[in-house]
Short mmCIF file of C-alpha atoms and ligand atoms in Angstrom, two decimals:
data_model
loop_
_atom_site.label_atom_id
_atom_site.label_comp_id
_atom_site.label_asym_id
_atom_site.label_seq_id
_atom_site.Cartn_x
_atom_site.Cartn_y
_atom_site.Cartn_z
CA MET A 16 -87.73 -28.03 -26.22
CA VAL A 17 -87.23 -24.52 -24.95
CA LEU A 18 -89.60 -22.13 -26.68
CA VAL A 19 -89.07 -18.96 -24.68
CA ARG A 20 -85.56 -17.61 -24.64
CA SER A 21 -84.17 -14.84 -22.54
CA LEU A 22 -81.20 -12.78 -23.48
CA PHE A 23 -78.68 -11.81 -20.84
CA VAL A 24 -75.60 -11.39 -22.96
CA PRO A 25 -74.09 -7.91 -22.77
CA GLY A 26 -75.22 -7.06 -26.29
CA PRO A 27 -77.29 -7.45 -28.27
CA THR A 28 -79.73 -6.42 -25.57
CA ASN A 29 -83.52 -6.64 -25.42
CA VAL A 30 -85.25 -4.39 -27.91
CA PRO A 31 -88.29 -2.82 -26.21
CA ASP A 32 -91.65 -3.24 -27.96
CA THR A 33 -91.94 0.47 -28.72
CA VAL A 34 -88.60 0.31 -30.50
CA ARG A 35 -89.46 -2.89 -32.37
CA LYS A 36 -92.68 -1.35 -33.60
CA ALA A 37 -90.90 1.82 -34.65
CA ILE A 38 -88.56 -0.29 -36.78
CA ASP A 39 -91.38 -2.23 -38.43
CA VAL A 40 -92.33 0.40 -41.00
CA PRO A 41 -92.61 0.40 -44.79
CA MET A 42 -89.42 1.35 -46.60
CA GLU A 43 -89.13 5.04 -47.18
CA ASP A 44 -87.42 7.52 -49.45
CA HIS A 45 -84.12 8.54 -47.89
CA ARG A 46 -83.97 11.60 -50.13
CA ALA A 47 -87.47 12.79 -49.28
CA PRO A 48 -87.76 16.57 -48.97
CA ASP A 49 -89.02 16.32 -45.40
CA LEU A 50 -86.38 13.83 -44.18
CA PRO A 51 -84.25 16.51 -42.47
CA ASN A 52 -87.15 17.21 -40.09
CA PHE A 53 -86.55 13.72 -38.78
CA ILE A 54 -82.75 13.43 -39.09
CA LEU A 55 -81.56 16.75 -37.70
CA PRO A 56 -83.26 16.36 -34.28
CA LEU A 57 -81.76 12.85 -34.03
CA PHE A 58 -78.27 14.35 -34.12
CA GLU A 59 -79.21 17.02 -31.60
CA ASP A 60 -80.67 14.44 -29.22
CA LEU A 61 -77.66 12.14 -29.53
CA LYS A 62 -75.48 15.05 -28.42
CA LYS A 63 -77.46 15.06 -25.17
CA VAL A 64 -76.59 11.41 -24.60
CA PHE A 65 -72.88 12.00 -25.31
CA LYS A 66 -73.14 15.20 -23.23
CA THR A 67 -71.50 17.32 -25.86
CA LYS A 68 -72.43 20.76 -27.15
CA THR A 69 -69.42 21.32 -29.36
CA GLY A 70 -68.85 17.80 -30.70
CA GLN A 71 -70.20 16.30 -33.90
CA VAL A 72 -72.20 13.09 -33.86
CA PHE A 73 -71.79 10.46 -36.59
CA LEU A 74 -74.02 7.53 -37.50
CA PHE A 75 -72.30 4.95 -39.68
CA PRO A 76 -74.06 1.79 -40.87
CA ALA A 77 -71.70 -0.53 -39.00
CA SER A 78 -71.24 -2.16 -35.60
CA GLY A 79 -69.05 -0.71 -32.87
CA THR A 80 -65.94 -2.07 -34.57
CA GLY A 81 -66.69 0.14 -37.57
CA GLY A 82 -66.83 3.07 -35.16
CA TRP A 83 -63.30 2.26 -34.00
CA GLU A 84 -62.10 2.09 -37.59
CA ALA A 85 -63.78 5.38 -38.49
CA SER A 86 -62.23 7.07 -35.43
CA MET A 87 -58.70 5.94 -36.11
CA SER A 88 -58.70 6.28 -39.89
CA ASN A 89 -60.11 9.81 -39.86
CA THR A 90 -57.82 11.30 -37.27
CA LEU A 91 -54.42 9.58 -37.34
CA ASN A 92 -51.60 8.96 -39.79
CA PRO A 93 -50.00 5.56 -40.45
CA GLY A 94 -47.08 5.20 -38.04
CA ASP A 95 -48.59 7.50 -35.43
CA LYS A 96 -48.09 6.33 -31.89
CA VAL A 97 -51.08 5.65 -29.63
CA LEU A 98 -51.11 4.59 -25.99
CA ALA A 99 -53.42 1.76 -24.92
CA ALA A 100 -53.81 -0.74 -22.10
CA ARG A 101 -54.83 -4.36 -22.67
CA PHE A 102 -57.02 -5.87 -19.94
CA GLY A 103 -59.74 -7.74 -21.78
CA GLN A 104 -60.90 -8.94 -25.16
CA PHE A 105 -62.33 -5.60 -26.31
CA SER A 106 -59.35 -3.49 -25.33
CA HIS A 107 -57.30 -6.20 -27.08
CA LEU A 108 -59.35 -6.09 -30.29
CA TRP A 109 -59.09 -2.31 -30.42
CA ILE A 110 -55.28 -2.54 -30.14
CA ASN A 111 -55.32 -5.19 -32.85
CA LEU A 112 -57.35 -2.93 -35.14
CA CYS A 113 -54.90 -0.07 -34.58
CA GLU A 114 -51.95 -2.29 -35.44
CA ARG A 115 -53.64 -3.54 -38.59
CA LEU A 116 -54.25 0.06 -39.64
CA GLY A 117 -50.50 0.70 -39.37
CA LEU A 118 -50.48 2.61 -36.08
CA GLU A 119 -47.72 2.05 -33.54
CA VAL A 120 -49.38 1.00 -30.30
CA GLN A 121 -47.55 1.44 -27.01
CA ILE A 122 -49.26 -1.31 -25.04
CA VAL A 123 -49.48 -1.48 -21.26
CA GLU A 124 -50.35 -5.05 -20.29
CA CYS A 125 -52.67 -5.15 -17.27
CA GLU A 126 -54.17 -7.98 -15.30
CA TRP A 127 -57.58 -8.96 -16.72
CA GLY A 128 -60.05 -7.77 -14.12
CA THR A 129 -58.42 -4.35 -13.80
CA GLY A 130 -58.81 -1.35 -16.09
CA VAL A 131 -57.01 1.70 -17.46
CA PRO A 132 -53.91 2.15 -15.24
CA LEU A 133 -54.08 5.89 -14.58
CA GLU A 134 -50.78 6.20 -12.74
CA ILE A 135 -48.81 4.31 -15.36
CA PHE A 136 -50.45 6.30 -18.16
CA GLY A 137 -49.55 9.49 -16.29
CA GLU A 138 -45.91 8.46 -16.03
CA ILE A 139 -45.70 7.47 -19.69
CA LEU A 140 -47.28 10.73 -20.82
CA ALA A 141 -45.10 12.86 -18.55
CA ALA A 142 -42.00 11.11 -19.91
CA ASP A 143 -43.08 11.67 -23.53
CA LYS A 144 -41.43 15.09 -23.81
CA THR A 145 -41.53 15.14 -27.61
CA HIS A 146 -45.27 14.39 -27.61
CA SER A 147 -44.81 11.42 -29.89
CA ILE A 148 -48.03 9.89 -28.51
CA LYS A 149 -50.88 11.22 -30.61
CA ALA A 150 -53.80 9.51 -28.91
CA VAL A 151 -54.66 7.81 -25.63
CA LEU A 152 -57.16 4.94 -25.92
CA ALA A 153 -59.48 3.95 -23.09
CA THR A 154 -62.20 1.32 -22.96
CA GLN A 155 -64.70 2.82 -20.53
CA ASN A 156 -66.37 -0.52 -19.91
CA GLU A 157 -64.43 -3.70 -20.68
CA THR A 158 -67.34 -5.98 -21.54
CA ALA A 159 -65.25 -9.15 -21.41
CA THR A 160 -64.35 -8.84 -17.74
CA GLY A 161 -67.03 -6.51 -16.36
CA VAL A 162 -64.58 -3.72 -15.63
CA LYS A 163 -65.20 0.00 -15.78
CA SER A 164 -62.44 2.57 -16.03
CA ASP A 165 -62.33 6.11 -14.74
CA ILE A 166 -62.40 8.38 -17.78
CA ALA A 167 -62.89 11.60 -15.79
CA ASN A 168 -59.64 11.01 -13.94
CA LEU A 169 -57.85 9.87 -17.06
CA ARG A 170 -58.47 13.39 -18.35
CA VAL A 171 -57.05 14.79 -15.11
CA VAL A 172 -53.95 12.62 -15.52
CA MET A 173 -53.48 13.77 -19.14
CA ASP A 174 -53.82 17.41 -18.12
CA GLU A 175 -51.39 17.00 -15.23
CA ALA A 176 -48.84 15.56 -17.63
CA LYS A 177 -49.56 18.59 -19.86
CA HIS A 178 -49.81 16.21 -22.78
CA PRO A 179 -51.67 17.29 -25.92
CA ALA A 180 -52.64 13.77 -27.09
CA MET A 181 -56.26 13.25 -28.04
CA LEU A 182 -58.43 11.03 -25.86
CA TYR A 183 -60.37 8.20 -27.56
CA VAL A 184 -62.99 6.32 -25.56
CA ASP A 185 -64.67 3.03 -26.41
CA GLY A 186 -68.09 3.47 -24.85
CA VAL A 187 -69.82 0.68 -26.77
CA SER A 188 -71.12 -1.03 -23.63
CA SER A 189 -71.39 2.08 -21.46
CA ILE A 190 -72.73 5.10 -23.35
CA ALA A 191 -76.49 5.52 -22.72
CA SER A 192 -76.23 3.14 -19.74
CA VAL A 193 -73.72 4.81 -17.45
CA ASP A 194 -72.58 8.40 -17.28
CA PHE A 195 -70.47 9.69 -20.10
CA GLN A 196 -69.46 13.36 -20.38
CA MET A 197 -67.73 14.05 -23.64
CA ASP A 198 -67.16 17.80 -23.20
CA LYS A 199 -66.39 17.83 -19.50
CA TRP A 200 -63.93 14.95 -19.75
CA GLY A 201 -62.33 16.35 -22.88
CA VAL A 202 -63.00 13.24 -24.95
CA ASP A 203 -62.02 13.66 -28.60
CA LEU A 204 -63.48 10.51 -30.08
CA ALA A 205 -66.28 8.53 -28.48
CA VAL A 206 -67.55 5.28 -29.97
CA SER A 207 -70.73 3.40 -29.26
CA GLY A 208 -72.98 0.95 -31.07
CA SER A 209 -76.71 0.46 -31.43
CA GLN A 210 -77.12 -3.01 -29.87
CA LYS A 211 -76.14 -2.32 -26.27
CA GLY A 212 -77.32 0.66 -24.21
CA PHE A 213 -79.29 2.01 -27.16
CA MET A 214 -81.52 -1.11 -27.14
CA LEU A 215 -81.52 -1.53 -30.92
CA PRO A 216 -80.49 -4.29 -33.28
CA ALA A 217 -76.82 -4.19 -34.31
CA GLY A 218 -76.09 -2.06 -37.34
CA LEU A 219 -75.30 1.49 -36.27
CA ALA A 220 -71.95 2.78 -35.11
CA ILE A 221 -72.94 5.76 -33.01
CA MET A 222 -70.02 8.08 -32.39
CA ALA A 223 -68.95 11.63 -31.68
CA ALA A 224 -65.86 13.68 -32.48
CA SER A 225 -64.58 16.82 -30.78
CA LYS A 226 -63.58 20.01 -32.60
CA LYS A 227 -59.94 19.07 -32.07
CA ALA A 228 -60.54 15.65 -33.67
CA LEU A 229 -62.34 17.25 -36.62
CA GLU A 230 -59.46 19.67 -37.07
CA ALA A 231 -57.02 16.73 -37.07
CA SER A 232 -59.20 14.91 -39.60
CA LYS A 233 -58.58 17.63 -42.19
CA LYS A 234 -54.87 16.85 -42.31
CA VAL A 235 -54.52 13.09 -41.99
CA THR A 236 -53.17 10.79 -44.65
CA MET A 237 -54.61 7.46 -43.56
CA ARG A 238 -56.89 6.15 -46.30
CA ARG A 239 -60.62 5.77 -45.91
CA CYS A 240 -63.62 6.23 -48.13
CA TYR A 241 -66.83 4.75 -46.74
CA PHE A 242 -65.96 6.00 -43.26
CA ASP A 243 -64.82 9.48 -44.30
CA PHE A 244 -66.00 12.13 -41.83
CA LYS A 245 -65.87 14.74 -44.59
CA ASP A 246 -68.65 13.21 -46.70
CA MET A 247 -70.79 12.64 -43.61
CA ILE A 248 -70.34 16.19 -42.35
CA ALA A 249 -71.26 17.66 -45.72
CA THR A 250 -74.49 15.67 -46.17
CA ASN A 251 -75.51 15.48 -42.49
CA ALA A 252 -75.49 19.28 -42.37
CA THR A 253 -78.65 19.32 -44.46
CA GLY A 254 -80.20 16.23 -42.83
CA TYR A 255 -79.09 13.57 -45.32
CA PHE A 256 -76.41 10.88 -45.71
CA PRO A 257 -73.74 10.29 -48.36
CA TYR A 258 -75.19 6.83 -49.04
CA THR A 259 -78.36 4.88 -48.25
CA PRO A 260 -78.89 5.06 -44.50
CA PRO A 261 -80.56 2.18 -42.61
CA MET A 262 -83.82 4.09 -42.19
CA THR A 263 -85.48 1.39 -40.09
CA LEU A 264 -82.68 1.56 -37.54
CA LEU A 265 -82.90 5.35 -37.50
CA ARG A 266 -86.64 5.11 -36.82
CA GLY A 267 -85.78 2.69 -34.03
CA LEU A 268 -83.15 5.07 -32.71
CA ARG A 269 -85.80 7.80 -32.47
CA ALA A 270 -87.98 5.51 -30.34
CA SER A 271 -85.02 4.45 -28.23
CA LEU A 272 -83.99 8.05 -27.52
CA ASP A 273 -87.61 8.93 -26.67
CA ARG A 274 -87.64 6.08 -24.18
CA ILE A 275 -84.33 7.14 -22.63
CA PHE A 276 -85.47 10.76 -22.27
CA ASP A 277 -88.89 9.70 -20.93
CA GLU A 278 -87.18 7.78 -18.16
CA GLY A 279 -84.57 10.51 -17.78
CA LEU A 280 -80.93 9.93 -18.69
CA GLU A 281 -79.76 10.19 -15.08
CA ASN A 282 -82.50 7.77 -13.99
CA VAL A 283 -81.32 5.31 -16.64
CA PHE A 284 -77.83 5.46 -15.10
CA GLU A 285 -79.23 5.00 -11.61
CA ARG A 286 -81.28 2.00 -12.70
CA HIS A 287 -78.22 0.36 -14.22
CA SER A 288 -76.18 0.87 -11.08
CA PHE A 289 -79.02 -0.47 -8.92
CA LEU A 290 -79.59 -3.58 -11.05
CA ALA A 291 -75.83 -4.25 -11.15
CA GLU A 292 -75.51 -4.14 -7.37
CA GLY A 293 -78.25 -6.76 -7.03
CA VAL A 294 -76.34 -9.10 -9.32
CA ARG A 295 -73.15 -8.56 -7.31
CA ARG A 296 -75.03 -9.36 -4.08
CA ALA A 297 -76.16 -12.62 -5.67
CA VAL A 298 -72.63 -13.54 -6.74
CA SER A 299 -71.34 -12.84 -3.27
CA ALA A 300 -74.09 -15.01 -1.73
CA TRP A 301 -73.10 -17.80 -4.13
CA GLY A 302 -69.64 -17.59 -2.61
CA LEU A 303 -68.11 -16.85 -6.01
CA ASN A 304 -65.75 -14.12 -7.15
CA LEU A 305 -66.13 -11.47 -9.77
CA CYS A 306 -63.58 -11.23 -12.53
CA ALA A 307 -63.27 -7.52 -11.64
CA LYS A 308 -60.57 -7.41 -8.98
CA SER A 309 -61.95 -4.72 -6.67
CA PRO A 310 -64.94 -2.39 -6.29
CA GLN A 311 -63.24 0.48 -8.14
CA TRP A 312 -63.46 -1.67 -11.30
CA TYR A 313 -67.04 -2.97 -10.93
CA SER A 314 -69.07 -2.46 -14.08
CA ASP A 315 -72.71 -1.43 -13.91
CA THR A 316 -73.57 -2.96 -17.29
CA VAL A 317 -72.09 -6.46 -17.15
CA THR A 318 -70.88 -8.80 -14.43
CA ALA A 319 -68.29 -11.50 -15.16
CA ILE A 320 -68.47 -14.33 -12.62
CA VAL A 321 -65.55 -16.71 -12.00
CA VAL A 322 -66.57 -20.35 -11.58
CA PRO A 323 -64.76 -22.45 -8.95
CA ASP A 324 -61.36 -23.92 -9.90
CA GLY A 325 -61.58 -27.05 -12.00
CA ARG A 326 -65.06 -26.18 -13.37
CA ASP A 327 -65.80 -25.13 -16.91
CA ALA A 328 -67.90 -21.98 -17.21
CA ASN A 329 -68.90 -23.11 -20.69
CA ASP A 330 -70.79 -26.04 -19.16
CA VAL A 331 -72.89 -23.57 -17.20
CA ILE A 332 -73.50 -21.43 -20.28
CA LYS A 333 -74.42 -24.37 -22.51
CA HIS A 334 -76.71 -25.91 -19.94
CA ALA A 335 -78.42 -22.61 -19.12
CA TYR A 336 -79.16 -22.19 -22.81
CA ASN A 337 -80.29 -25.74 -23.56
CA ARG A 338 -82.30 -26.37 -20.42
CA TYR A 339 -83.65 -22.96 -19.46
CA GLY A 340 -83.42 -20.91 -22.66
CA LEU A 341 -81.15 -18.48 -20.87
CA SER A 342 -78.34 -16.84 -22.82
CA LEU A 343 -75.42 -15.89 -20.61
CA GLY A 344 -72.24 -14.26 -21.91
CA ALA A 345 -69.23 -16.51 -22.40
CA GLY A 346 -65.70 -15.91 -21.18
CA LEU A 347 -63.55 -14.71 -24.07
CA SER A 348 -59.92 -15.51 -24.83
CA VAL A 349 -57.80 -15.43 -21.64
CA VAL A 350 -60.85 -16.00 -19.41
CA ALA A 351 -62.60 -18.55 -21.68
CA GLY A 352 -64.04 -21.37 -19.56
CA LYS A 353 -63.24 -19.46 -16.38
CA VAL A 354 -66.08 -16.95 -16.35
CA PHE A 355 -69.65 -16.53 -17.45
CA ARG A 356 -71.23 -13.12 -17.76
CA ILE A 357 -74.61 -11.66 -16.96
CA GLY A 358 -75.34 -8.62 -19.09
CA HIS A 359 -77.50 -6.07 -17.31
CA LEU A 360 -77.79 -3.17 -19.68
CA GLY A 361 -80.57 -1.74 -21.73
CA ASP A 362 -84.26 -2.47 -21.25
CA LEU A 363 -84.30 -4.40 -17.96
CA ASN A 364 -85.89 -4.30 -14.54
CA GLU A 365 -85.48 -6.21 -11.29
CA LEU A 366 -87.84 -9.05 -12.14
CA MET A 367 -86.19 -9.71 -15.48
CA LEU A 368 -82.82 -9.81 -13.80
CA MET A 369 -84.14 -12.13 -11.08
CA SER A 370 -84.88 -14.66 -13.82
CA ALA A 371 -81.26 -14.51 -14.99
CA ILE A 372 -79.91 -14.85 -11.45
CA SER A 373 -82.25 -17.74 -10.78
CA GLY A 374 -81.43 -19.42 -14.10
CA ALA A 375 -77.68 -19.09 -13.56
CA GLU A 376 -78.07 -20.50 -10.06
CA MET A 377 -80.05 -23.51 -11.30
CA ALA A 378 -77.65 -24.12 -14.19
CA MET A 379 -74.62 -24.03 -11.88
CA ARG A 380 -76.19 -26.60 -9.55
CA ASP A 381 -77.29 -28.75 -12.49
CA VAL A 382 -73.70 -29.01 -13.75
CA GLY A 383 -72.43 -29.91 -10.29
CA ILE A 384 -71.35 -26.62 -8.78
CA LEU A 385 -73.10 -27.64 -5.57
CA GLU A 386 -71.27 -25.23 -3.32
CA VAL A 387 -73.75 -22.70 -4.70
CA LYS A 388 -76.65 -23.13 -2.28
CA PRO A 389 -80.17 -23.23 -3.74
CA GLY A 390 -81.85 -19.86 -3.55
CA SER A 391 -78.82 -18.12 -2.09
CA GLY A 392 -78.19 -15.65 -4.89
CA VAL A 393 -81.89 -15.20 -5.54
CA ALA A 394 -82.54 -14.34 -1.89
CA ALA A 395 -79.68 -11.87 -1.70
CA ALA A 396 -80.74 -10.06 -4.87
CA GLN A 397 -84.40 -10.10 -3.84
CA GLU A 398 -83.70 -8.51 -0.52
CA PHE A 399 -81.46 -5.89 -2.08
CA TYR A 400 -84.00 -4.98 -4.77
CA ARG A 401 -86.92 -5.06 -2.35
CA ILE A 402 -85.38 -2.93 0.37
CA GLU A 403 -83.00 -0.61 -1.49
CA GLY A 404 -85.49 -0.13 -4.30
CA GLN A 405 -87.74 1.92 -2.05
CA ALA A 406 -85.37 4.85 -2.48
CA LEU A 407 -85.51 4.78 -6.30
CA PRO A 408 -87.33 7.42 -8.37
CA LYS A 409 -90.93 6.36 -9.06
C1 PLP B 19 -69.52 -4.92 -28.15
C2 PLP B 19 -68.28 -4.14 -27.96
C3 PLP B 19 -67.45 -3.78 -29.03
C4 PLP B 19 -67.61 -4.29 -30.42
O1 PLP B 19 -68.73 -3.88 -30.98
P1 PLP B 19 -69.38 -4.63 -32.22
O2 PLP B 19 -70.65 -3.88 -32.28
O3 PLP B 19 -69.52 -6.07 -31.89
O4 PLP B 19 -68.50 -4.37 -33.39
C5 PLP B 19 -66.36 -2.96 -28.77
N1 PLP B 19 -66.09 -2.55 -27.54
C6 PLP B 19 -66.83 -2.90 -26.48
C7 PLP B 19 -66.45 -2.40 -25.13
C8 PLP B 19 -67.95 -3.71 -26.65
O5 PLP B 19 -68.69 -4.06 -25.59
#
């Protein structure tokens, strides 16, 4: 029986001990007179992570999906048109949510393994002379396929088309792990969740809205109650919430932000990119392909690995779990059975990742993927981490 389990799904991620201890506190009074001393700095510090000075941060008791719903329902009207590309399970689910909320989604179908098609978006926006498109949706990191999209240049494309649509970014598996610049990129709604880069249990939708989005929220007719920005803004202003906040998660969030700032936000990004490259070296040494079609799409928080034709990636995943206690991410929907994923975001270092690479390698050989040579991926990652790591900040 496997007693020790290791978690390499791309969320939930490992919760560091300091964060776990911060969560393990007696229940407290969420209307205490001194609570604002704790809450108000949390909002200020989250703005640093989103890189926004003018935006407003929201913390809803929800997962990332709740953050999507809050974003759409606070800022758009039923029937409004939004532009989105579908290239993985998460971009798909976001589109699905929009449709179920009564929005009209102009969908650009893209090959899974690619990301936001900037040129096509540019053409669509330039052709939309009446500005019927109210929002452009972009998944910064498509967790299902290990694909990152270029949000900075999406903003450039929108500006070049002189289109006034708002820009909504799903950063659930990227914010706090890779660079995100809300103000500079002109992002109007940014959504994240607690259980990925923020290294917390699931339960907080962590999001931010621009001034433009807040202005729009004053006029919209879509219904919402629990997720209403207005109630949040009014109570957050004094350091409270409109309903009982998950205080333990907020205590954990404090510890998580402290850890991120101790390491340095930019160092956190660099670590993620470094760890990701080691995983890609291993995959290449295995002789396998990534789901991401080319380097421009490579994600620094999750790698989706395509198993050889005729093999079932779920066999690898099941065996890795049962035999080695290793949780790998499954392929979802269109890529189910074709890929397995190694999540490499949050509280990780080289040695932890070596265990995942080694475990995946053993599991693949165990289920008969013998073209993967023993030690090949491990050696490639080792050498990369050992040699390239010398240049990392101490
Ligand atoms: C995990 C994830 C979500 C969904 O978040 P939940 O917290 O499971 O609701 C949405 N988008 C992306 C890109 C994700 O990785």
